Short mmCIF file of N, CA and C and ligand atoms in Angstrom, two decimals:
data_model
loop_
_atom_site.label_atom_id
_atom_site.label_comp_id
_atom_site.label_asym_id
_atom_site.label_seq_id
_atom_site.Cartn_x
_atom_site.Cartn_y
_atom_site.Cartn_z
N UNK A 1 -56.11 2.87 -72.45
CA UNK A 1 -55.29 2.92 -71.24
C UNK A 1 -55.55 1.67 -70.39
N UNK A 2 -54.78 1.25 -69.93
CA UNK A 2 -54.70 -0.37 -68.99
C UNK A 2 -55.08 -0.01 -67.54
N UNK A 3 -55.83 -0.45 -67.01
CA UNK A 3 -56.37 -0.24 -65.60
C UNK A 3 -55.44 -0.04 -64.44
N UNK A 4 -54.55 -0.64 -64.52
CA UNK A 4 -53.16 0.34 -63.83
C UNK A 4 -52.44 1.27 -64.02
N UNK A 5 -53.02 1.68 -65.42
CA UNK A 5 -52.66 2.91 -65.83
C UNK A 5 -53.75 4.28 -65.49
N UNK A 6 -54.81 4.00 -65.82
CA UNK A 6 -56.03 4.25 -65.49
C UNK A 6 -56.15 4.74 -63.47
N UNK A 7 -55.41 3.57 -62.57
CA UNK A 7 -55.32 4.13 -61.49
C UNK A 7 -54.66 4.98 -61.11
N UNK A 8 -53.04 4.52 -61.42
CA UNK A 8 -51.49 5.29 -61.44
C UNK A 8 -52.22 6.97 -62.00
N UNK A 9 -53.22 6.77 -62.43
CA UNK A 9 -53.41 8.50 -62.94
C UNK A 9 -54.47 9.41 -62.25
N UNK A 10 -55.28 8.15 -61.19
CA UNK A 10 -56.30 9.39 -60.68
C UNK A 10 -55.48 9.68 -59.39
N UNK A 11 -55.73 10.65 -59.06
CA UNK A 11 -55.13 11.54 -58.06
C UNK A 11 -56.04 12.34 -57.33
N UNK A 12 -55.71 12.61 -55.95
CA UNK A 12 -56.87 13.89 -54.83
C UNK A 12 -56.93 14.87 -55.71
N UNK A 13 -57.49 15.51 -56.01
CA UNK A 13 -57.59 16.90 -56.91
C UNK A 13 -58.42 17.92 -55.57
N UNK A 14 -57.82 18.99 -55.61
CA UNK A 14 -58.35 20.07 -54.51
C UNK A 14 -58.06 21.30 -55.22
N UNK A 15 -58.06 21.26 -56.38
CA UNK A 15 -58.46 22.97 -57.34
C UNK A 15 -59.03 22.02 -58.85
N UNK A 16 -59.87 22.92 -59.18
CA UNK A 16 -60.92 22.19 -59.98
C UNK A 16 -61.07 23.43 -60.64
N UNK A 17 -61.49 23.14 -62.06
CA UNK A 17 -61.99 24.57 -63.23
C UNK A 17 -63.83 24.44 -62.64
N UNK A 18 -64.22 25.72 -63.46
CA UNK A 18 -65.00 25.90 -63.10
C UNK A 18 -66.30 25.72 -63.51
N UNK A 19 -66.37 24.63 -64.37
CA UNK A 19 -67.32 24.05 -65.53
C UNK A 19 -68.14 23.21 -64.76
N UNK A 20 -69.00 23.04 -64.77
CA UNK A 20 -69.69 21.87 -63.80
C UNK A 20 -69.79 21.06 -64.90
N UNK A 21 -69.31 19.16 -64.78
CA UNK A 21 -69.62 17.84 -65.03
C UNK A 21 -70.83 18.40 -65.85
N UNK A 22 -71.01 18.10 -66.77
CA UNK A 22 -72.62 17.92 -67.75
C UNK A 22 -73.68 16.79 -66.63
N UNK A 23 -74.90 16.77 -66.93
CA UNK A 23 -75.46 15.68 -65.88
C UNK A 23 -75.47 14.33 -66.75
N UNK A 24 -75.94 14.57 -68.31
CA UNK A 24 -74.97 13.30 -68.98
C UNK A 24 -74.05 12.37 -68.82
N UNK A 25 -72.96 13.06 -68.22
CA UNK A 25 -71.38 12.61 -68.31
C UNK A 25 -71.65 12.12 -66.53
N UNK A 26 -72.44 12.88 -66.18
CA UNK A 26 -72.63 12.28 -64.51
C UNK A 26 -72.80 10.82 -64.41
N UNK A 27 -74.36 10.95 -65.48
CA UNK A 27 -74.84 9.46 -65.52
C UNK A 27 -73.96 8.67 -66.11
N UNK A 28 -72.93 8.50 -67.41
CA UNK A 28 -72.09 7.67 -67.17
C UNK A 28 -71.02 7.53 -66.39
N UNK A 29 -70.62 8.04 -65.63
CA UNK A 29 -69.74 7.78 -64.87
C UNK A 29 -70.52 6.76 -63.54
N UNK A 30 -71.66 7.45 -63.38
CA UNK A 30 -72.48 6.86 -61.91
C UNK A 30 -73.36 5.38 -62.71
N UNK A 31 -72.94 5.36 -63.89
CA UNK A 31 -73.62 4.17 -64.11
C UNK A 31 -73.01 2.56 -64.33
N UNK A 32 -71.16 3.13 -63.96
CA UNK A 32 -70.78 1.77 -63.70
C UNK A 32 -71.01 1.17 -62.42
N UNK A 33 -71.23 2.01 -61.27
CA UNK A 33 -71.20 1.72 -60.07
C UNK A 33 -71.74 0.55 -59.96
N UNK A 34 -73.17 0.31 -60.61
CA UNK A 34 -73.82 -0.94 -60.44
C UNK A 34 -72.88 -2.38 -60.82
N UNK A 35 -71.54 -1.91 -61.31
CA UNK A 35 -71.10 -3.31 -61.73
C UNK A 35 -70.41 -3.55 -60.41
N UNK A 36 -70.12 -2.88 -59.54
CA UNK A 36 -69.00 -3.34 -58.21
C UNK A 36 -70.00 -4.76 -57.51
N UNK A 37 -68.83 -5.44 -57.41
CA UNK A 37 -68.98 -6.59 -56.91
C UNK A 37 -70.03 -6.67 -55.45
N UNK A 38 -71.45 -7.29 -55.50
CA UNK A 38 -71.62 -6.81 -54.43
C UNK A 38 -72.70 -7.99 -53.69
N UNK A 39 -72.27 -8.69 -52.63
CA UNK A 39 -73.04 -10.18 -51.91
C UNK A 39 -74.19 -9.94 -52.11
N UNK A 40 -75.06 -10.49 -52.02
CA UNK A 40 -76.78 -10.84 -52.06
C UNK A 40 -76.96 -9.84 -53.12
N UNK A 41 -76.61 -9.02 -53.96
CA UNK A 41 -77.15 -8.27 -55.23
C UNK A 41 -77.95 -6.63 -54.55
N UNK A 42 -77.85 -6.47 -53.06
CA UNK A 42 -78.46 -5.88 -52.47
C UNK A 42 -78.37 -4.28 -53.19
N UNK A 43 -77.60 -4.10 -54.09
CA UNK A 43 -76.94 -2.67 -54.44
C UNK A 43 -77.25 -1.51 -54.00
N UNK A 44 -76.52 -1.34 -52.16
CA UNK A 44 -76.66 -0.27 -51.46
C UNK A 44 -76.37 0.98 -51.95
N UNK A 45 -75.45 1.38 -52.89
CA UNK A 45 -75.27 2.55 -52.96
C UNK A 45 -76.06 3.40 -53.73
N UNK A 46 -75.91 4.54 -53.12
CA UNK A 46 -76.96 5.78 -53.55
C UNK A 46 -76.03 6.96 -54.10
N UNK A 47 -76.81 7.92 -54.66
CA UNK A 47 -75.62 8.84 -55.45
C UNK A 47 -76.51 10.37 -55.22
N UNK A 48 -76.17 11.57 -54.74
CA UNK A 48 -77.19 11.93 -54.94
C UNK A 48 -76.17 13.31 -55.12
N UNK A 49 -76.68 13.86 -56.91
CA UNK A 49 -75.83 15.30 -57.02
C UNK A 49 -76.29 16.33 -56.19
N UNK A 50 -75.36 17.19 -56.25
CA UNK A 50 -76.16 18.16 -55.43
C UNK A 50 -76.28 19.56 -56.18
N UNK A 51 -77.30 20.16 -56.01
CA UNK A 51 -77.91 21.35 -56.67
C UNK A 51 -77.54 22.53 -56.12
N UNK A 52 -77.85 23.40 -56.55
CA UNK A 52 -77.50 24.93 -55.64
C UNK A 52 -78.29 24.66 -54.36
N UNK A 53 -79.36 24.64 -54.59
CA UNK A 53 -80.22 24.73 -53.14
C UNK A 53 -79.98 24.26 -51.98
N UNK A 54 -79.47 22.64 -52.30
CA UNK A 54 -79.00 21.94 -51.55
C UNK A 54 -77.11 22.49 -51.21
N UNK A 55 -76.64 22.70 -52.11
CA UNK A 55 -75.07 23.36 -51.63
C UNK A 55 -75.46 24.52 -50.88
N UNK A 56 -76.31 25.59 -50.60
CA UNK A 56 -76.58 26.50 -50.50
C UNK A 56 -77.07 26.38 -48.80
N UNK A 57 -77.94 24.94 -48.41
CA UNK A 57 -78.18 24.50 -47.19
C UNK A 57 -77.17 24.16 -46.61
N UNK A 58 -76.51 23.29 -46.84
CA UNK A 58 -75.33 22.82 -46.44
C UNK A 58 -74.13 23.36 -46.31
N UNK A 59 -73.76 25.02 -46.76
CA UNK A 59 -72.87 25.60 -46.90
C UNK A 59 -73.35 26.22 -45.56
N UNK A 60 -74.60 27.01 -45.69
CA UNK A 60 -75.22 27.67 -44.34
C UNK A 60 -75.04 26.89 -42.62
N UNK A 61 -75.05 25.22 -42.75
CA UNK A 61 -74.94 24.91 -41.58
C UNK A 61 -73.46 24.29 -41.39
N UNK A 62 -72.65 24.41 -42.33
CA UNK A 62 -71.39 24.17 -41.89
C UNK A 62 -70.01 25.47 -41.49
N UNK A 63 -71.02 26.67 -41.74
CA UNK A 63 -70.14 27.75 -41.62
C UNK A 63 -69.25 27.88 -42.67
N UNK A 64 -68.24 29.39 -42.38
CA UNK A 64 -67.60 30.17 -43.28
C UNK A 64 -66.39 29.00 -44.45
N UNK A 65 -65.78 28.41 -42.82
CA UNK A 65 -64.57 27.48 -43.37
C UNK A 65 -64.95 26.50 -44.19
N UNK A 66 -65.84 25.45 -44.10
CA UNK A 66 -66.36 24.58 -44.84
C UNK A 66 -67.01 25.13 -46.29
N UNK A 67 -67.74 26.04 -46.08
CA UNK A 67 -68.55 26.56 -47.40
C UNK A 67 -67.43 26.79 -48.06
N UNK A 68 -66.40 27.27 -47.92
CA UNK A 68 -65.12 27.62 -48.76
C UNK A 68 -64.63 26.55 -49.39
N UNK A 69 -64.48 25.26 -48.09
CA UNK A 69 -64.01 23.89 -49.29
C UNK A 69 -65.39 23.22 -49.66
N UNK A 70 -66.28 23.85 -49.80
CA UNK A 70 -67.53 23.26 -50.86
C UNK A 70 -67.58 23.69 -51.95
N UNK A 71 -66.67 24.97 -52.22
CA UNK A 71 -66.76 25.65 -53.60
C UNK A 71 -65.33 25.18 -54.15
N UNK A 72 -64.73 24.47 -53.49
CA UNK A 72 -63.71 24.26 -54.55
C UNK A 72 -63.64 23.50 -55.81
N UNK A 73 -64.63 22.94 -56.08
CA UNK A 73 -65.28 21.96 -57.06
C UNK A 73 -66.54 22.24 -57.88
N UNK A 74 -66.81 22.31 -58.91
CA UNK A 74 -68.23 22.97 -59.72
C UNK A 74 -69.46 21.85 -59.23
N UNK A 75 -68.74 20.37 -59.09
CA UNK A 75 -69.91 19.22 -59.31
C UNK A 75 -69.72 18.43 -58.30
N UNK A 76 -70.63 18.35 -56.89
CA UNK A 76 -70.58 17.87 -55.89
C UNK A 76 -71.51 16.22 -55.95
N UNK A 77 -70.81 15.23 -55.92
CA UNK A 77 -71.72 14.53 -55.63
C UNK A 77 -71.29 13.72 -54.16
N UNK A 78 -73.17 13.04 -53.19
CA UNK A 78 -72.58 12.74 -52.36
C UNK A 78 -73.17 11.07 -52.19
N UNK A 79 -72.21 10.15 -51.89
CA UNK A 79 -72.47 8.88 -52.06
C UNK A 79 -72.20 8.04 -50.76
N UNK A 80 -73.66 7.40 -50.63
CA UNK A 80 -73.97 6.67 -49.10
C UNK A 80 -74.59 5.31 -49.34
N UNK A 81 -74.46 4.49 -48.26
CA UNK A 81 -74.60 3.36 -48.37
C UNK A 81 -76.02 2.87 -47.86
N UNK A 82 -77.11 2.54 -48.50
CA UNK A 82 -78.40 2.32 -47.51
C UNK A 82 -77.68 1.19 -47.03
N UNK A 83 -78.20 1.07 -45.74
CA UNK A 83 -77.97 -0.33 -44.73
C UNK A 83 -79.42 -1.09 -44.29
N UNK A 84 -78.98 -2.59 -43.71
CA UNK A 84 -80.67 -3.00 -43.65
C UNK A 84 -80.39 -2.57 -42.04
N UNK A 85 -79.25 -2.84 -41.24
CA UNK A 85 -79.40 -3.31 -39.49
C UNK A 85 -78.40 -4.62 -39.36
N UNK A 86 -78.34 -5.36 -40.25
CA UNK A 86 -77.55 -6.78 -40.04
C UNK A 86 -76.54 -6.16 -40.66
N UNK A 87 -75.61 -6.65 -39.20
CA UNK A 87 -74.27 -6.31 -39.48
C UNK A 87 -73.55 -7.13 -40.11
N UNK A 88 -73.57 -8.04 -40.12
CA UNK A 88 -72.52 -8.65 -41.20
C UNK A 88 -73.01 -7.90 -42.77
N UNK A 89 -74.61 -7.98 -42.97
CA UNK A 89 -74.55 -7.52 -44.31
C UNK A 89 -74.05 -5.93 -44.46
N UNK A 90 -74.15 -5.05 -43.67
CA UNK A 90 -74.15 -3.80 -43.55
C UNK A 90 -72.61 -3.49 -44.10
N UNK A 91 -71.61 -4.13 -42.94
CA UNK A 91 -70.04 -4.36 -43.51
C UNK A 91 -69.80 -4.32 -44.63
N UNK A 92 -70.73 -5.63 -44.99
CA UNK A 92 -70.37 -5.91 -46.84
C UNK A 92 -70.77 -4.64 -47.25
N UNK A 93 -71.99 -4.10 -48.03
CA UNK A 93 -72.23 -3.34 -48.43
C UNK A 93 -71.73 -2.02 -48.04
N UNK A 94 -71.15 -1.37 -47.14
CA UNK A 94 -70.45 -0.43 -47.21
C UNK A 94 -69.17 -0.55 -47.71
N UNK A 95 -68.36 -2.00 -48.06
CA UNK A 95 -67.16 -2.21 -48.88
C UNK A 95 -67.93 -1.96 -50.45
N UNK A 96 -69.24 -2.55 -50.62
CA UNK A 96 -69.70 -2.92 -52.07
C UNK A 96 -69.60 -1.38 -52.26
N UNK A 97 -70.17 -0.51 -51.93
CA UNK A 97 -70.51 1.22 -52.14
C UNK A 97 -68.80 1.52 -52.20
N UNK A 98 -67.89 1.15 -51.43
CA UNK A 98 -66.35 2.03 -51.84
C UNK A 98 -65.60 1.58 -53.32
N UNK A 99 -66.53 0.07 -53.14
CA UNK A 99 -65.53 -0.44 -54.42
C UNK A 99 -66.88 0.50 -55.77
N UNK A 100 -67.73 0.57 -55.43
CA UNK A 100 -68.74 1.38 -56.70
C UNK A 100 -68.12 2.68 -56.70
N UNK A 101 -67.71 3.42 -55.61
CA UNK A 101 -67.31 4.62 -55.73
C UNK A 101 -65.61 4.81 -56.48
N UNK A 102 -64.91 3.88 -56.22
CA UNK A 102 -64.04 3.70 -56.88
C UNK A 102 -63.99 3.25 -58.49
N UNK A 103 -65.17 2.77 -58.71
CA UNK A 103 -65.11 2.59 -60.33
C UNK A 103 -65.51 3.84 -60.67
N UNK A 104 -66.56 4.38 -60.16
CA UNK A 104 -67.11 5.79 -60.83
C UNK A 104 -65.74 7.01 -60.89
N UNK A 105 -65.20 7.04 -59.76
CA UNK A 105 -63.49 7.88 -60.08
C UNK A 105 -62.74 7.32 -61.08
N UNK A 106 -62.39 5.95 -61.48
CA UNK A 106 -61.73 5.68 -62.42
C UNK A 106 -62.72 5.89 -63.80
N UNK A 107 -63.59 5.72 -63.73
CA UNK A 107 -64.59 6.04 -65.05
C UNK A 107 -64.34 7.88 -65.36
N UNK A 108 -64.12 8.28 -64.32
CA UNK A 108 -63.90 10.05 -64.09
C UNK A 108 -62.49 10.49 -64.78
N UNK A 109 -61.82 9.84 -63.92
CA UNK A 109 -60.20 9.73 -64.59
C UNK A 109 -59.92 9.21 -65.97
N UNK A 110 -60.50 8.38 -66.74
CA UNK A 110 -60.99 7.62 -68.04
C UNK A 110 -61.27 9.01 -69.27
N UNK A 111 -62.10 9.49 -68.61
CA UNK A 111 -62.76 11.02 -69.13
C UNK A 111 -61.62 11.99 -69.06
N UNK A 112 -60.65 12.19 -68.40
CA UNK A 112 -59.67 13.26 -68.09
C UNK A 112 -60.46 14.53 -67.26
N UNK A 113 -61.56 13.56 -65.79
CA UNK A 113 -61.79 14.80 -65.36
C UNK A 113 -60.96 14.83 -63.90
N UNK A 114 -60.93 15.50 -62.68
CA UNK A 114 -60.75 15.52 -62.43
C UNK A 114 -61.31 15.23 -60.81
N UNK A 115 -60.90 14.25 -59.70
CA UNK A 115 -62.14 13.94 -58.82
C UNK A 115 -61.38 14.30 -57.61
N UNK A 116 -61.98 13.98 -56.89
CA UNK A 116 -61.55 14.06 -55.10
C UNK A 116 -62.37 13.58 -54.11
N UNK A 117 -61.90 12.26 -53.70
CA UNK A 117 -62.29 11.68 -52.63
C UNK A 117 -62.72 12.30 -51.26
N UNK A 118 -63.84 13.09 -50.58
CA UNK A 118 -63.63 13.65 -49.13
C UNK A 118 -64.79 13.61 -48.32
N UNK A 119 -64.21 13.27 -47.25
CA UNK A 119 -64.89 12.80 -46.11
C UNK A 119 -65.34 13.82 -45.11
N UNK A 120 -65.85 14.92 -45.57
CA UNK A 120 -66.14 16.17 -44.43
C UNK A 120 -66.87 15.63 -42.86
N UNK A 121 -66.57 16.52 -42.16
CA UNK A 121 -67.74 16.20 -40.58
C UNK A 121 -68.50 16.79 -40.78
N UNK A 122 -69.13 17.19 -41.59
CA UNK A 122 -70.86 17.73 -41.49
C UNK A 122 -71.20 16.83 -42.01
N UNK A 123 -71.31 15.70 -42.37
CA UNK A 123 -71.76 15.11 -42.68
C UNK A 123 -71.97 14.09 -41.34
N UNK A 124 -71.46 14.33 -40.47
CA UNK A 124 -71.35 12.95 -39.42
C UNK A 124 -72.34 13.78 -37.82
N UNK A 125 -73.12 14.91 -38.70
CA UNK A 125 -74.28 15.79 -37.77
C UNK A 125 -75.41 15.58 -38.76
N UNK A 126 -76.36 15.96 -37.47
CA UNK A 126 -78.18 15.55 -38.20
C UNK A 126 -78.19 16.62 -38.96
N UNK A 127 -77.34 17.87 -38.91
CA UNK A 127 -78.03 19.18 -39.48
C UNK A 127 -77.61 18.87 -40.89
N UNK A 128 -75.99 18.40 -40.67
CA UNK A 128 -75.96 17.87 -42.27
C UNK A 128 -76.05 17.21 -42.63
N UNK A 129 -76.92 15.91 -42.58
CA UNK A 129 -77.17 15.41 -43.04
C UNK A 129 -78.93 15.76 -43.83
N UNK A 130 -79.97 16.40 -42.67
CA UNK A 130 -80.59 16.88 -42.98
C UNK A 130 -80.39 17.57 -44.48
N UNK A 131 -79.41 18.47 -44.70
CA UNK A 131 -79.39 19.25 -45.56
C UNK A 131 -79.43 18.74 -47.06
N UNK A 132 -79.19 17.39 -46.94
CA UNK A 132 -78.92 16.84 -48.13
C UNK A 132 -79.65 15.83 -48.02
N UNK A 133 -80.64 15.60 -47.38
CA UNK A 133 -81.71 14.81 -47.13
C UNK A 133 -81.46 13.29 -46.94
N UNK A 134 -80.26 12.96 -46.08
CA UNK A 134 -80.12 11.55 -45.98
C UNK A 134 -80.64 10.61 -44.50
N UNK A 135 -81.40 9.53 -45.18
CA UNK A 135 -82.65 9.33 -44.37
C UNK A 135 -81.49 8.71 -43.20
N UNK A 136 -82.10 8.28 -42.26
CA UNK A 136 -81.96 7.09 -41.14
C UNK A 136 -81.56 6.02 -41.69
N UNK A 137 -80.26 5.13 -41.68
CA UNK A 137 -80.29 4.26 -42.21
C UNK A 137 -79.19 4.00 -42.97
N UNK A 138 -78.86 5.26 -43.87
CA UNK A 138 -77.91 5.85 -44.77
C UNK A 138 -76.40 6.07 -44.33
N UNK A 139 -75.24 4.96 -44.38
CA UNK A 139 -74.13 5.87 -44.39
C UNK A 139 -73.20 6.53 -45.24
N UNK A 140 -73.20 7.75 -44.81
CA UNK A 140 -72.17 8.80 -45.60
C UNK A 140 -70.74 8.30 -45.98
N UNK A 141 -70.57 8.17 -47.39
CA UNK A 141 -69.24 7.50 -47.46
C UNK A 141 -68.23 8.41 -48.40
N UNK A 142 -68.93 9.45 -48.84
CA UNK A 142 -68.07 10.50 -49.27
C UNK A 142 -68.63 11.67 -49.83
N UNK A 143 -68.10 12.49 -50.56
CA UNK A 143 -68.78 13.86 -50.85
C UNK A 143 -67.47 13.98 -51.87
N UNK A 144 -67.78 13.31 -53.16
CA UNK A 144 -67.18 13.37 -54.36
C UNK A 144 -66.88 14.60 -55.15
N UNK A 145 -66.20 14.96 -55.29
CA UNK A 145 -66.08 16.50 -56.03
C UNK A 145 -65.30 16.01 -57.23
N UNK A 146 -65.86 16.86 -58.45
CA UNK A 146 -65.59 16.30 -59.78
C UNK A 146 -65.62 17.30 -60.80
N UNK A 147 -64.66 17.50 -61.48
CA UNK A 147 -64.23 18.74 -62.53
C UNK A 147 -62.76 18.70 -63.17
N UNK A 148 -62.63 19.72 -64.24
CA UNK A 148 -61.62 19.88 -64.91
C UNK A 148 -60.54 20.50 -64.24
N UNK A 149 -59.14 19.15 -64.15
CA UNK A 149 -58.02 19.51 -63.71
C UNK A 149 -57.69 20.88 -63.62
N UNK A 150 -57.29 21.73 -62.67
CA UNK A 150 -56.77 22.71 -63.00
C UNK A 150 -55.08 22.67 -62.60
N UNK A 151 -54.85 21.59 -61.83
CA UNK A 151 -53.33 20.89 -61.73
C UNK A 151 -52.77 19.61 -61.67
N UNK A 152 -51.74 19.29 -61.71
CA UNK A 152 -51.38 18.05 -62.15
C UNK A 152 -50.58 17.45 -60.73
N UNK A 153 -51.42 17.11 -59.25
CA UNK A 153 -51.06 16.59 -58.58
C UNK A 153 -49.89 15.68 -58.21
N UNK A 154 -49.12 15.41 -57.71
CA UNK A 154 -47.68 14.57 -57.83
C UNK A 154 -48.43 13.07 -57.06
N UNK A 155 -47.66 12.58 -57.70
CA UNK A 155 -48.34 10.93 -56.97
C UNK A 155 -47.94 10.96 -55.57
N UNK A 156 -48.63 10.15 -54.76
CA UNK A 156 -48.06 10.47 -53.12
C UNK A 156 -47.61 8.74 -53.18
N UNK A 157 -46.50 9.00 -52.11
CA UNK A 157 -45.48 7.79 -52.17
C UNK A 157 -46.24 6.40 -51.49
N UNK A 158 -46.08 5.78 -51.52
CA UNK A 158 -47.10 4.18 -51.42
C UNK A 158 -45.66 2.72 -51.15
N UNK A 159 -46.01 2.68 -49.90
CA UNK A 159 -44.96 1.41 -49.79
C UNK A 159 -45.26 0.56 -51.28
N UNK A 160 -43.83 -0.80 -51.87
CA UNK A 160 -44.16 -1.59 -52.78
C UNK A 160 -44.77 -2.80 -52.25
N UNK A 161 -45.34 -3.42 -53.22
CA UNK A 161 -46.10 -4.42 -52.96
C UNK A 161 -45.54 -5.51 -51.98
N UNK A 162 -44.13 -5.54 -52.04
CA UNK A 162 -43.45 -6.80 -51.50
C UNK A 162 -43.98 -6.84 -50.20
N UNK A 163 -44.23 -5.40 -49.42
CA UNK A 163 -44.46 -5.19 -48.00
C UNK A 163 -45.93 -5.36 -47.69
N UNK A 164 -47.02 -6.02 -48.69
CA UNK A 164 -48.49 -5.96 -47.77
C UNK A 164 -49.05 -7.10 -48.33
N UNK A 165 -47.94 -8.24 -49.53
CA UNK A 165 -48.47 -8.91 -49.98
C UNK A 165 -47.74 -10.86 -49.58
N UNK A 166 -48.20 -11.31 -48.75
CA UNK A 166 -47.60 -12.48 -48.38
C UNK A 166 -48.10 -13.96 -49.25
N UNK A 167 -47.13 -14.41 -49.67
CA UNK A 167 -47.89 -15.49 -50.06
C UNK A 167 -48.27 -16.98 -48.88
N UNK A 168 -48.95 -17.72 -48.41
CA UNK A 168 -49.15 -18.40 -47.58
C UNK A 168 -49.09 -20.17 -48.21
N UNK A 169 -48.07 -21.07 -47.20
CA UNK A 169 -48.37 -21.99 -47.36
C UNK A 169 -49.43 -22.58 -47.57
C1 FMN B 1 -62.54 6.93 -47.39
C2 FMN B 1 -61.68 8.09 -47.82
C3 FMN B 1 -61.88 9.31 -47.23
C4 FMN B 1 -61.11 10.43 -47.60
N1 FMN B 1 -61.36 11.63 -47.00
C5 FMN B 1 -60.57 12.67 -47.28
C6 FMN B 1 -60.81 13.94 -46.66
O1 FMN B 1 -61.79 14.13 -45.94
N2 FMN B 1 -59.95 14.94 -46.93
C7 FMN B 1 -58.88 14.77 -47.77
O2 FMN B 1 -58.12 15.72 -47.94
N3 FMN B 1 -58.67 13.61 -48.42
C8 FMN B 1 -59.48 12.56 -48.20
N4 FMN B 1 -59.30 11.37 -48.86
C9 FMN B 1 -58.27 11.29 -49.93
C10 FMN B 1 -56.94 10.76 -49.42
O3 FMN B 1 -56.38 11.68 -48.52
C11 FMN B 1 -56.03 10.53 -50.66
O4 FMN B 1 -56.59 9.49 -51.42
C12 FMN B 1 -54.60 10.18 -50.25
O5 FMN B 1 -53.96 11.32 -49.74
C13 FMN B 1 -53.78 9.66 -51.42
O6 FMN B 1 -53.72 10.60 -52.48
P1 FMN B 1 -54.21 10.25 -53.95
O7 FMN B 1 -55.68 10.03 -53.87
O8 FMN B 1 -53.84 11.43 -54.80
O9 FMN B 1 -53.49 9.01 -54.40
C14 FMN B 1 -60.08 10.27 -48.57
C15 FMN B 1 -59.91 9.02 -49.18
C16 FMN B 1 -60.70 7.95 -48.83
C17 FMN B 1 -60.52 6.62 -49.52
#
């Protein structure tokens, strides 16, 4: 499959079968990340699956509604950016961690599994962050959910290129 084909096919997925990702198939998917393009070699991003115990904390301090969209997925992973303090480098590296998180979904989609990009607010509190043990330092850049399609999402409409791409004298 051709890498625009490969994109044109991953899609939000928000119903998922109920198989959890093998931790095998985890590690290759989480092991292209290291190729995303990334300044000084610093390779901020972190990956960290999450276990019952830990879904089990984190379900408890986000309440009824949230714990509900934590189960919609068998295989939670959540991926953050260590930072040093210098902001210019910090910037970079939180682009280097989206473009790593974006290969690991297309490596997902590659597989025929099924992923979903999401950005919850418990994550943007100490309690949840606590829960999943992310130090000082760390930003939260998603909460990856990953499993077997259980539907075939419709592509969502996307202006064409003509409109975001200028060429410059
Ligand atoms: C940084 C980022 C955060 C996102 N957070 C959420 C989220 O919290 N909830 C959600 O429903 N979708 C979230 N999405 C997914 C987008 O809504 C989705 O990509 C968009 O609707 C386009 O659909 P597609 O991914 O199927 O092409 C997020 C995507 C990105 C890149």
């Amino acid at each position: 499959m051709s890498l625009a084909d490969l994109a044109a096919r991953r899609r939000t997925h928000k119903a998922f079968g109920s198989e959890p990702v093998p931790p095998e198939t985890l590690l290759e998917l989480l092991d292209v990340a290291r190729l995303a393009p990334n300044h000084h070699l610093t390779q901020p991003w972190r990956f960290r699956v999450l276990g019952t115990e830990t879904l089990a904390r984190l379900k408890e301090c986000g309440g009824p509604a949230e714990a509900a969209k934590l189960e919609r997925a068998p295989t939670l992973v959540l991926a953050t950016a260590a930072l040093s303090g210098d902001l210019i480098q910090d910037e970079e590296d939180v682009c280097a961690t989206a473009a790593a998180i974006m290969l690991v979904l297309l490596a997902a989609t590659e597989r025929g599994l099924a992923s979903y990009w999401r950005t919850p607010g418990i994550f943007r509190t100490a309690r949840g962050r606590e829960a999943v043990g992310v130090p000082h330092g760390e930003r939260v850049l998603a909460l990856l959910h990953f499993g077997a399609p259980e539907r075939d999402p419709a592509p969502r409409e996307r202006a064409p290129v003509d409109t975001y791409v200028a060429f410059l004298d």
